């Protein structure tokens, strides 16, 4: 199967980028939305980040799935056939473990990765269909933060939605709650959500994960300026901005900033806008929320899910929660 659901070429239209950049750079604390990271170069840099020794996130979650995938899949299925949906699938690398466990139980597994990047979806489809026989990939190009409509299932099927990789950590608590509620609304009682969240840990561990000595994360952060230069014709001098990672304990999040090394003015002709920076002024480019044990389960409960099980690594750095959609009340 090699069909991509018909859709516009990109969901990040120039006007969407323009209005987000305009709003962000006119704020008192300048900000840029973290979804801007993921152009082709940025997606490649993120793939590289997942392999650097200091970035424990991907490796820790993968280790949990390596041990527990068969249990997770069995628990979600409850004897029925699973249809697996993944939000923000990207390269879907860790998903192989779950799909592998699912095809052990049923001959054919439908897998619907949802992502804004058609390229990432095609790559994931080609890799999965050759690596995991029995998996049928039905990719869907969509922005799951905007609309989340899932295909209806057969009575004998049960959905398992994957939202792994700590992607939810990019959202403010209120947005994260709203997103979980939208996921719940797209499901029927009995369907499951597998949520991967990064947990609070030693500050030094988190700081080096978001400011690696090889400078890959710095390049990932600066790539946002490269993208604005290309797509909005801006004239950011990328060497005039430093990468900075900070742990914001009060908000329980890692933050990434780009620090202006000098007083400077940037011109964005695409937006007909000039932006002034004083020395050391920052652009806040990302939040990556870290949760306390039990916190993800609370959020899931509020959104209408019951957490059936939580798996962590032995250091307690990352948690994977399996939550079931409850009967709707009221
Ligand atoms: C893809 C959002 C999970 O927050 O850890 C990696 C992105 N930012 N290094 C994360 C990221 C800096 C990543 N997520």
mmCIF file of C-alpha atoms and ligand atoms in Angstrom:
data_model
loop_
_atom_site.group_PDB
_atom_site.id
_atom_site.type_symbol
_atom_site.label_atom_id
_atom_site.label_comp_id
_atom_site.label_asym_id
_atom_site.label_seq_id
_atom_site.Cartn_x
_atom_site.Cartn_y
_atom_site.Cartn_z
ATOM 1 C CA UNK A 1 0.000 0.000 0.000
ATOM 2 C CA UNK A 2 1.581 3.286 -1.029
ATOM 3 C CA UNK A 3 -1.192 5.834 -0.985
ATOM 4 C CA UNK A 4 -0.828 9.112 0.826
ATOM 5 C CA UNK A 5 -4.137 10.687 1.796
ATOM 6 C CA UNK A 6 -4.782 13.542 -0.619
ATOM 7 C CA UNK A 7 -3.996 16.822 1.076
ATOM 8 C CA UNK A 8 -2.187 20.129 0.583
ATOM 9 C CA UNK A 9 1.565 19.795 0.062
ATOM 10 C CA UNK A 10 2.336 21.413 3.392
ATOM 11 C CA UNK A 11 0.301 22.278 6.438
ATOM 12 C CA UNK A 12 2.819 24.855 7.465
ATOM 13 C CA UNK A 13 1.755 27.379 4.874
ATOM 14 C CA UNK A 14 3.756 30.578 4.401
ATOM 15 C CA UNK A 15 0.951 32.538 6.028
ATOM 16 C CA UNK A 16 0.874 30.218 9.030
ATOM 17 C CA UNK A 17 4.618 30.635 9.464
ATOM 18 C CA UNK A 18 4.397 34.366 8.863
ATOM 19 C CA UNK A 19 1.723 35.033 11.441
ATOM 20 C CA UNK A 20 3.409 32.831 14.058
ATOM 21 C CA UNK A 21 6.778 34.517 13.534
ATOM 22 C CA UNK A 22 5.233 37.974 13.521
ATOM 23 C CA UNK A 23 3.374 37.382 16.765
ATOM 24 C CA UNK A 24 6.352 35.713 18.433
ATOM 25 C CA UNK A 25 8.932 38.329 17.562
ATOM 26 C CA UNK A 26 6.682 41.215 18.561
ATOM 27 C CA UNK A 27 6.181 39.817 22.077
ATOM 28 C CA UNK A 28 8.101 41.280 25.002
ATOM 29 C CA UNK A 29 9.822 37.927 25.595
ATOM 30 C CA UNK A 30 10.452 37.056 21.969
ATOM 31 C CA UNK A 31 9.363 33.522 21.086
ATOM 32 C CA UNK A 32 9.235 31.233 18.070
ATOM 33 C CA UNK A 33 7.021 28.118 18.067
ATOM 34 C CA UNK A 34 8.925 24.850 18.341
ATOM 35 C CA UNK A 35 7.076 23.255 15.402
ATOM 36 C CA UNK A 36 9.229 25.536 13.233
ATOM 37 C CA UNK A 37 12.208 23.279 13.998
ATOM 38 C CA UNK A 38 10.990 20.493 11.776
ATOM 39 C CA UNK A 39 11.818 21.411 8.206
ATOM 40 C CA UNK A 40 13.868 18.845 6.300
ATOM 41 C CA UNK A 41 17.180 19.923 7.820
ATOM 42 C CA UNK A 42 15.666 20.230 11.307
ATOM 43 C CA UNK A 43 14.108 16.768 11.145
ATOM 44 C CA UNK A 44 17.521 15.381 10.171
ATOM 45 C CA UNK A 45 19.154 17.240 13.074
ATOM 46 C CA UNK A 46 16.568 15.872 15.486
ATOM 47 C CA UNK A 47 17.308 12.340 14.238
ATOM 48 C CA UNK A 48 20.962 13.094 15.032
ATOM 49 C CA UNK A 49 20.040 14.368 18.503
ATOM 50 C CA UNK A 50 18.327 11.067 19.275
ATOM 51 C CA UNK A 51 21.683 9.338 18.772
ATOM 52 C CA UNK A 52 23.932 11.628 20.853
ATOM 53 C CA UNK A 53 25.058 10.035 24.144
ATOM 54 C CA UNK A 54 23.736 12.874 26.322
ATOM 55 C CA UNK A 55 20.209 12.781 24.862
ATOM 56 C CA UNK A 56 18.780 10.057 27.080
ATOM 57 C CA UNK A 57 15.131 10.591 26.043
ATOM 58 C CA UNK A 58 14.876 8.385 22.948
ATOM 59 C CA UNK A 59 17.206 5.703 24.247
ATOM 60 C CA UNK A 60 15.418 5.409 27.597
ATOM 61 C CA UNK A 61 11.977 5.151 26.047
ATOM 62 C CA UNK A 62 13.220 2.597 23.537
ATOM 63 C CA UNK A 63 14.664 0.478 26.366
ATOM 64 C CA UNK A 64 11.264 0.490 28.090
ATOM 65 C CA UNK A 65 9.501 -0.561 24.890
ATOM 66 C CA UNK A 66 12.110 -3.256 24.196
ATOM 67 C CA UNK A 67 11.232 -4.933 27.476
ATOM 68 C CA UNK A 68 7.495 -4.297 27.644
ATOM 69 C CA UNK A 69 6.137 -4.087 24.062
ATOM 70 C CA UNK A 70 4.484 -7.544 24.133
ATOM 71 C CA UNK A 71 2.758 -6.761 27.441
ATOM 72 C CA UNK A 72 1.680 -3.316 26.284
ATOM 73 C CA UNK A 73 0.142 -4.683 23.097
ATOM 74 C CA UNK A 74 -1.596 -7.586 24.853
ATOM 75 C CA UNK A 75 -2.999 -5.301 27.510
ATOM 76 C CA UNK A 76 -4.307 -2.816 24.953
ATOM 77 C CA UNK A 77 -5.865 -5.480 22.713
ATOM 78 C CA UNK A 78 -7.732 -7.431 25.412
ATOM 79 C CA UNK A 79 -8.076 -10.284 22.937
ATOM 80 C CA UNK A 80 -9.226 -8.130 20.042
ATOM 81 C CA UNK A 81 -7.359 -7.016 16.909
ATOM 82 C CA UNK A 82 -5.404 -3.786 17.244
ATOM 83 C CA UNK A 83 -5.315 -0.928 14.774
ATOM 84 C CA UNK A 84 -2.338 1.259 15.619
ATOM 85 C CA UNK A 85 -2.390 5.028 15.068
ATOM 86 C CA UNK A 86 0.606 7.217 15.772
ATOM 87 C CA UNK A 87 0.510 10.980 16.305
ATOM 88 C CA UNK A 88 3.548 12.904 15.080
ATOM 89 C CA UNK A 89 5.061 9.669 13.884
ATOM 90 C CA UNK A 90 8.227 11.150 12.354
ATOM 91 C CA UNK A 91 10.532 8.281 11.443
ATOM 92 C CA UNK A 92 8.510 5.888 13.658
ATOM 93 C CA UNK A 93 11.696 4.179 14.736
ATOM 94 C CA UNK A 94 10.588 2.966 18.194
ATOM 95 C CA UNK A 95 7.221 1.991 16.792
ATOM 96 C CA UNK A 96 8.852 -1.048 15.171
ATOM 97 C CA UNK A 97 8.995 -2.646 18.616
ATOM 98 C CA UNK A 98 5.256 -2.252 19.195
ATOM 99 C CA UNK A 99 4.250 -3.282 15.678
ATOM 100 C CA UNK A 100 6.541 -6.299 15.906
ATOM 101 C CA UNK A 101 4.767 -7.359 19.081
ATOM 102 C CA UNK A 102 1.367 -6.774 17.466
ATOM 103 C CA UNK A 103 2.040 -8.952 14.389
ATOM 104 C CA UNK A 104 3.001 -11.764 16.741
ATOM 105 C CA UNK A 105 -0.608 -11.751 17.934
ATOM 106 C CA UNK A 106 -2.520 -11.030 14.735
ATOM 107 C CA UNK A 107 -1.557 -11.708 11.112
ATOM 108 C CA UNK A 108 -2.119 -8.214 9.831
ATOM 109 C CA UNK A 109 -1.770 -4.940 11.677
ATOM 110 C CA UNK A 110 -3.009 -1.678 10.241
ATOM 111 C CA UNK A 111 -0.713 1.169 11.157
ATOM 112 C CA UNK A 112 -1.797 4.778 10.527
ATOM 113 C CA UNK A 113 1.039 7.242 11.155
ATOM 114 C CA UNK A 114 -0.110 10.863 11.251
ATOM 115 C CA UNK A 115 2.471 13.556 10.590
ATOM 116 C CA UNK A 116 2.775 16.956 8.901
ATOM 117 C CA UNK A 117 5.770 15.714 6.941
ATOM 118 C CA UNK A 118 4.875 13.552 3.926
ATOM 119 C CA UNK A 119 8.561 12.737 3.510
ATOM 120 C CA UNK A 120 8.881 11.299 7.003
ATOM 121 C CA UNK A 121 5.732 9.248 6.422
ATOM 122 C CA UNK A 122 6.943 7.743 3.156
ATOM 123 C CA UNK A 123 10.272 6.834 4.722
ATOM 124 C CA UNK A 124 8.545 5.261 7.706
ATOM 125 C CA UNK A 125 6.202 3.336 5.440
ATOM 126 C CA UNK A 126 8.993 1.922 3.296
ATOM 127 C CA UNK A 127 11.042 0.919 6.324
ATOM 128 C CA UNK A 128 8.184 -0.627 8.291
ATOM 129 C CA UNK A 129 6.633 -2.570 5.424
ATOM 130 C CA UNK A 130 9.991 -4.187 4.692
ATOM 131 C CA UNK A 131 11.112 -4.636 8.325
ATOM 132 C CA UNK A 132 7.876 -5.844 9.883
ATOM 133 C CA UNK A 133 5.997 -8.240 7.571
ATOM 134 C CA UNK A 134 2.284 -8.171 8.321
ATOM 135 C CA UNK A 135 2.137 -4.412 8.889
ATOM 136 C CA UNK A 136 0.002 -2.413 6.474
ATOM 137 C CA UNK A 137 0.877 1.259 6.623
ATOM 138 C CA UNK A 138 -1.814 3.843 5.854
ATOM 139 C CA UNK A 139 0.020 7.148 6.246
ATOM 140 C CA UNK A 140 -1.883 10.351 6.758
ATOM 141 C CA UNK A 141 -0.514 13.847 6.234
ATOM 142 C CA UNK A 142 -2.238 15.950 8.864
ATOM 143 C CA UNK A 143 -1.641 18.297 11.759
ATOM 144 C CA UNK A 144 -2.993 16.335 14.713
ATOM 145 C CA UNK A 145 -3.043 19.470 16.860
ATOM 146 C CA UNK A 146 -5.708 20.899 14.531
ATOM 147 C CA UNK A 147 -7.971 18.083 13.450
ATOM 148 C CA UNK A 148 -8.023 14.559 14.663
ATOM 149 C CA UNK A 149 -10.510 12.461 12.773
ATOM 150 C CA UNK A 150 -9.840 8.760 12.814
ATOM 151 C CA UNK A 151 -11.226 6.157 10.451
ATOM 152 C CA UNK A 152 -13.979 4.103 12.015
ATOM 153 C CA UNK A 153 -13.047 0.632 13.113
ATOM 154 C CA UNK A 154 -14.598 -2.781 12.696
ATOM 155 C CA UNK A 155 -16.505 -4.069 15.742
ATOM 156 C CA UNK A 156 -13.736 -6.645 16.204
ATOM 157 C CA UNK A 157 -11.026 -3.985 16.285
ATOM 158 C CA UNK A 158 -9.644 -1.770 18.965
ATOM 159 C CA UNK A 159 -7.550 1.330 18.460
ATOM 160 C CA UNK A 160 -4.218 1.945 20.086
ATOM 161 C CA UNK A 161 -3.104 5.552 19.646
ATOM 162 C CA UNK A 162 0.625 6.101 20.184
ATOM 163 C CA UNK A 163 1.743 9.454 21.450
ATOM 164 C CA UNK A 164 5.267 8.608 22.456
ATOM 165 C CA UNK A 165 8.664 10.283 22.417
ATOM 166 C CA UNK A 166 7.740 12.962 24.980
ATOM 167 C CA UNK A 167 6.143 15.008 22.197
ATOM 168 C CA UNK A 168 3.465 16.149 24.633
ATOM 169 C CA UNK A 169 6.229 17.906 26.592
ATOM 170 C CA UNK A 170 6.305 20.682 23.993
ATOM 171 C CA UNK A 171 2.833 21.833 25.046
ATOM 172 C CA UNK A 172 1.881 24.155 27.905
ATOM 173 C CA UNK A 173 -0.122 22.257 30.548
ATOM 174 C CA UNK A 174 -3.460 23.700 29.359
ATOM 175 C CA UNK A 175 -2.686 22.847 25.725
ATOM 176 C CA UNK A 176 -1.554 19.368 26.692
ATOM 177 C CA UNK A 177 -4.832 18.777 28.530
ATOM 178 C CA UNK A 178 -6.816 20.048 25.564
ATOM 179 C CA UNK A 179 -4.889 17.778 23.216
ATOM 180 C CA UNK A 180 -5.537 14.713 25.370
ATOM 181 C CA UNK A 181 -9.224 15.605 25.425
ATOM 182 C CA UNK A 182 -9.270 15.820 21.628
ATOM 183 C CA UNK A 183 -7.632 12.411 21.422
ATOM 184 C CA UNK A 184 -10.256 11.031 23.794
ATOM 185 C CA UNK A 185 -13.040 12.570 21.668
ATOM 186 C CA UNK A 186 -11.704 10.771 18.570
ATOM 187 C CA UNK A 187 -11.860 7.396 20.338
ATOM 188 C CA UNK A 188 -14.595 5.115 21.576
ATOM 189 C CA UNK A 189 -14.670 3.594 25.065
ATOM 190 C CA UNK A 190 -12.220 0.707 25.248
ATOM 191 C CA UNK A 191 -9.712 2.211 22.782
ATOM 192 C CA UNK A 192 -6.270 2.948 24.199
ATOM 193 C CA UNK A 193 -3.668 5.687 24.271
ATOM 194 C CA UNK A 194 0.002 4.982 24.896
ATOM 195 C CA UNK A 195 1.625 8.157 26.221
ATOM 196 C CA UNK A 196 5.381 8.620 26.676
ATOM 197 C CA UNK A 197 6.482 11.370 29.080
ATOM 198 C CA UNK A 198 9.883 12.500 30.268
ATOM 199 C CA UNK A 199 10.274 12.713 34.047
ATOM 200 C CA UNK A 200 12.035 15.286 36.230
ATOM 201 C CA UNK A 201 15.565 14.189 37.041
ATOM 202 C CA UNK A 202 18.973 15.568 38.043
ATOM 203 C CA UNK A 203 19.285 19.005 36.512
ATOM 204 C CA UNK A 204 22.776 18.279 35.140
ATOM 205 C CA UNK A 205 21.486 15.291 33.189
ATOM 206 C CA UNK A 206 18.757 17.401 31.597
ATOM 207 C CA UNK A 207 21.078 20.324 30.873
ATOM 208 C CA UNK A 208 23.614 18.231 28.992
ATOM 209 C CA UNK A 209 20.842 16.477 27.055
ATOM 210 C CA UNK A 210 19.687 19.870 25.741
ATOM 211 C CA UNK A 211 23.165 21.368 25.338
ATOM 212 C CA UNK A 212 25.349 18.542 24.074
ATOM 213 C CA UNK A 213 29.109 19.100 23.737
ATOM 214 C CA UNK A 214 29.060 18.164 20.038
ATOM 215 C CA UNK A 215 26.746 21.110 19.415
ATOM 216 C CA UNK A 216 24.048 19.168 17.585
ATOM 217 C CA UNK A 217 21.287 20.683 19.716
ATOM 218 C CA UNK A 218 22.774 24.141 19.140
ATOM 219 C CA UNK A 219 22.639 23.533 15.379
ATOM 220 C CA UNK A 220 19.050 22.275 15.724
ATOM 221 C CA UNK A 221 18.103 25.446 17.604
ATOM 222 C CA UNK A 222 19.879 27.813 15.162
ATOM 223 C CA UNK A 223 18.317 26.007 12.200
ATOM 224 C CA UNK A 224 15.098 27.854 13.008
ATOM 225 C CA UNK A 225 16.863 31.087 11.970
ATOM 226 C CA UNK A 226 18.237 29.447 8.831
ATOM 227 C CA UNK A 227 14.679 28.486 7.981
ATOM 228 C CA UNK A 228 13.373 32.037 8.475
ATOM 229 C CA UNK A 229 16.182 33.368 6.283
ATOM 230 C CA UNK A 230 15.158 30.967 3.539
ATOM 231 C CA UNK A 231 11.383 31.055 3.825
ATOM 232 C CA UNK A 232 10.788 34.670 4.871
ATOM 233 C CA UNK A 233 13.880 36.152 3.261
ATOM 234 C CA UNK A 234 15.071 37.291 6.722
ATOM 235 C CA UNK A 235 18.671 38.324 7.351
ATOM 236 C CA UNK A 236 19.455 36.653 10.691
ATOM 237 C CA UNK A 237 23.212 36.320 11.230
ATOM 238 C CA UNK A 238 23.111 32.856 12.769
ATOM 239 C CA UNK A 239 26.589 33.334 14.306
ATOM 240 C CA UNK A 240 25.259 36.319 16.229
ATOM 241 C CA UNK A 241 22.953 34.047 18.274
ATOM 242 C CA UNK A 242 24.090 31.533 20.874
ATOM 243 C CA UNK A 243 22.259 28.388 21.915
ATOM 244 C CA UNK A 244 21.175 28.285 25.560
ATOM 245 C CA UNK A 245 19.377 25.553 27.498
ATOM 246 C CA UNK A 246 17.914 26.353 30.922
ATOM 247 C CA UNK A 247 16.047 24.325 33.514
ATOM 248 C CA UNK A 248 13.014 26.321 34.672
ATOM 249 C CA UNK A 249 12.262 24.596 37.984
ATOM 250 C CA UNK A 250 9.173 26.682 38.750
ATOM 251 C CA UNK A 251 7.522 25.561 35.496
ATOM 252 C CA UNK A 252 9.170 22.126 35.482
ATOM 253 C CA UNK A 253 10.481 22.492 31.965
ATOM 254 C CA UNK A 254 13.655 22.618 29.933
ATOM 255 C CA UNK A 255 13.756 25.750 27.835
ATOM 256 C CA UNK A 256 15.789 26.490 24.749
ATOM 257 C CA UNK A 257 16.673 30.029 23.800
ATOM 258 C CA UNK A 258 18.686 31.795 21.136
ATOM 259 C CA UNK A 259 20.734 34.552 22.767
ATOM 260 C CA UNK A 260 21.566 37.659 20.792
ATOM 261 C CA UNK A 261 25.308 38.221 21.205
ATOM 262 C CA UNK A 262 25.072 41.884 20.274
ATOM 263 C CA UNK A 263 22.660 44.694 19.840
ATOM 264 C CA UNK A 264 21.314 44.125 16.338
ATOM 265 C CA UNK A 265 18.414 44.633 13.975
ATOM 266 C CA UNK A 266 16.999 41.867 11.823
ATOM 267 C CA UNK A 267 14.962 42.562 8.727
ATOM 268 C CA UNK A 268 12.151 40.253 7.657
ATOM 269 C CA UNK A 269 11.067 41.609 4.265
ATOM 270 C CA UNK A 270 8.572 38.778 3.887
ATOM 271 C CA UNK A 271 6.701 40.253 6.858
ATOM 272 C CA UNK A 272 7.704 43.858 6.218
ATOM 273 C CA UNK A 273 9.088 43.920 9.725
ATOM 274 C CA UNK A 274 12.245 45.009 11.522
ATOM 275 C CA UNK A 275 13.108 43.403 14.837
ATOM 276 C CA UNK A 276 15.533 44.947 17.315
ATOM 277 C CA UNK A 277 17.572 42.950 19.787
ATOM 278 C CA UNK A 278 19.485 44.320 22.729
ATOM 279 C CA UNK A 279 22.634 42.464 23.754
ATOM 280 C CA UNK A 280 21.794 39.185 25.565
ATOM 281 C CA UNK A 281 18.111 39.390 24.652
ATOM 282 C CA UNK A 282 16.731 35.927 23.892
ATOM 283 C CA UNK A 283 14.251 34.259 21.584
ATOM 284 C CA UNK A 284 12.519 31.475 23.481
ATOM 285 C CA UNK A 285 12.253 28.606 20.996
ATOM 286 C CA UNK A 286 11.148 25.562 22.988
ATOM 287 C CA UNK A 287 9.630 24.249 26.181
ATOM 288 C CA UNK A 288 10.096 20.624 27.035
ATOM 289 C CA UNK A 289 8.015 19.817 30.111
ATOM 290 C CA UNK A 290 9.223 17.196 32.565
ATOM 291 C CA UNK A 291 6.638 15.469 34.726
ATOM 292 C CA UNK A 292 6.535 14.157 38.284
ATOM 293 C CA UNK A 293 5.671 10.474 38.741
ATOM 294 C CA UNK A 294 1.873 10.187 38.682
ATOM 295 C CA UNK A 295 1.354 13.495 36.892
ATOM 296 C CA UNK A 296 0.740 12.028 33.436
ATOM 297 C CA UNK A 297 -1.819 9.659 34.954
ATOM 298 C CA UNK A 298 -3.615 12.654 36.510
ATOM 299 C CA UNK A 299 -3.725 14.469 33.170
ATOM 300 C CA UNK A 300 -5.047 11.338 31.479
ATOM 301 C CA UNK A 301 -7.751 10.991 34.114
ATOM 302 C CA UNK A 302 -8.907 14.573 33.581
ATOM 303 C CA UNK A 303 -9.094 13.900 29.825
ATOM 304 C CA UNK A 304 -11.354 10.863 30.280
ATOM 305 C CA UNK A 305 -8.846 8.021 30.362
ATOM 306 C CA UNK A 306 -8.056 5.419 33.009
ATOM 307 C CA UNK A 307 -4.373 4.565 33.226
ATOM 308 C CA UNK A 308 -4.086 0.786 33.250
ATOM 309 C CA UNK A 309 -0.335 0.552 33.672
ATOM 310 C CA UNK A 310 2.796 2.682 33.727
ATOM 311 C CA UNK A 311 6.227 1.345 32.800
ATOM 312 C CA UNK A 312 9.480 3.128 33.632
ATOM 313 C CA UNK A 313 13.196 2.447 33.360
ATOM 314 C CA UNK A 314 15.168 1.479 36.456
ATOM 315 C CA UNK A 315 16.473 5.054 36.929
ATOM 316 C CA UNK A 316 12.936 6.428 36.755
ATOM 317 C CA UNK A 317 13.832 8.862 33.975
ATOM 318 C CA UNK A 318 10.950 8.221 31.584
ATOM 319 C CA UNK A 319 7.409 6.841 31.840
ATOM 320 C CA UNK A 320 5.164 5.088 29.341
ATOM 321 C CA UNK A 321 1.476 5.035 30.330
ATOM 322 C CA UNK A 322 -1.205 2.831 28.834
ATOM 323 C CA UNK A 323 -4.559 4.549 29.251
ATOM 324 C CA UNK A 324 -8.021 3.357 28.244
ATOM 325 C CA UNK A 325 -10.829 5.615 27.046
ATOM 326 C CA UNK A 326 -13.567 5.552 29.649
ATOM 327 C CA UNK A 327 -17.297 5.599 29.004
ATOM 328 C CA UNK A 328 -18.267 9.202 28.406
ATOM 329 C CA UNK A 329 -20.019 10.763 31.382
ATOM 330 C CA UNK A 330 -22.356 13.692 31.023
HETATM 331 C C1 LIG B 1 10.890 15.947 20.079
HETATM 332 C C2 LIG B 1 9.891 17.433 21.643
HETATM 333 C C3 LIG B 1 10.562 15.256 22.336
HETATM 334 O O1 LIG B 1 11.691 17.996 23.822
HETATM 335 O O2 LIG B 1 13.251 16.522 23.977
HETATM 336 C C4 LIG B 1 15.344 17.636 21.517
HETATM 337 C C5 LIG B 1 12.825 17.993 21.016
HETATM 338 N N1 LIG B 1 14.574 19.630 21.708
HETATM 339 N N2 LIG B 1 16.350 18.441 21.892
HETATM 340 C C6 LIG B 1 12.433 17.156 23.322
HETATM 341 C C7 LIG B 1 14.222 18.398 21.403
HETATM 342 C C8 LIG B 1 15.887 19.634 22.007
HETATM 343 C C9 LIG B 1 12.310 16.851 21.835
HETATM 344 N N3 LIG B 1 10.919 16.400 21.473
#
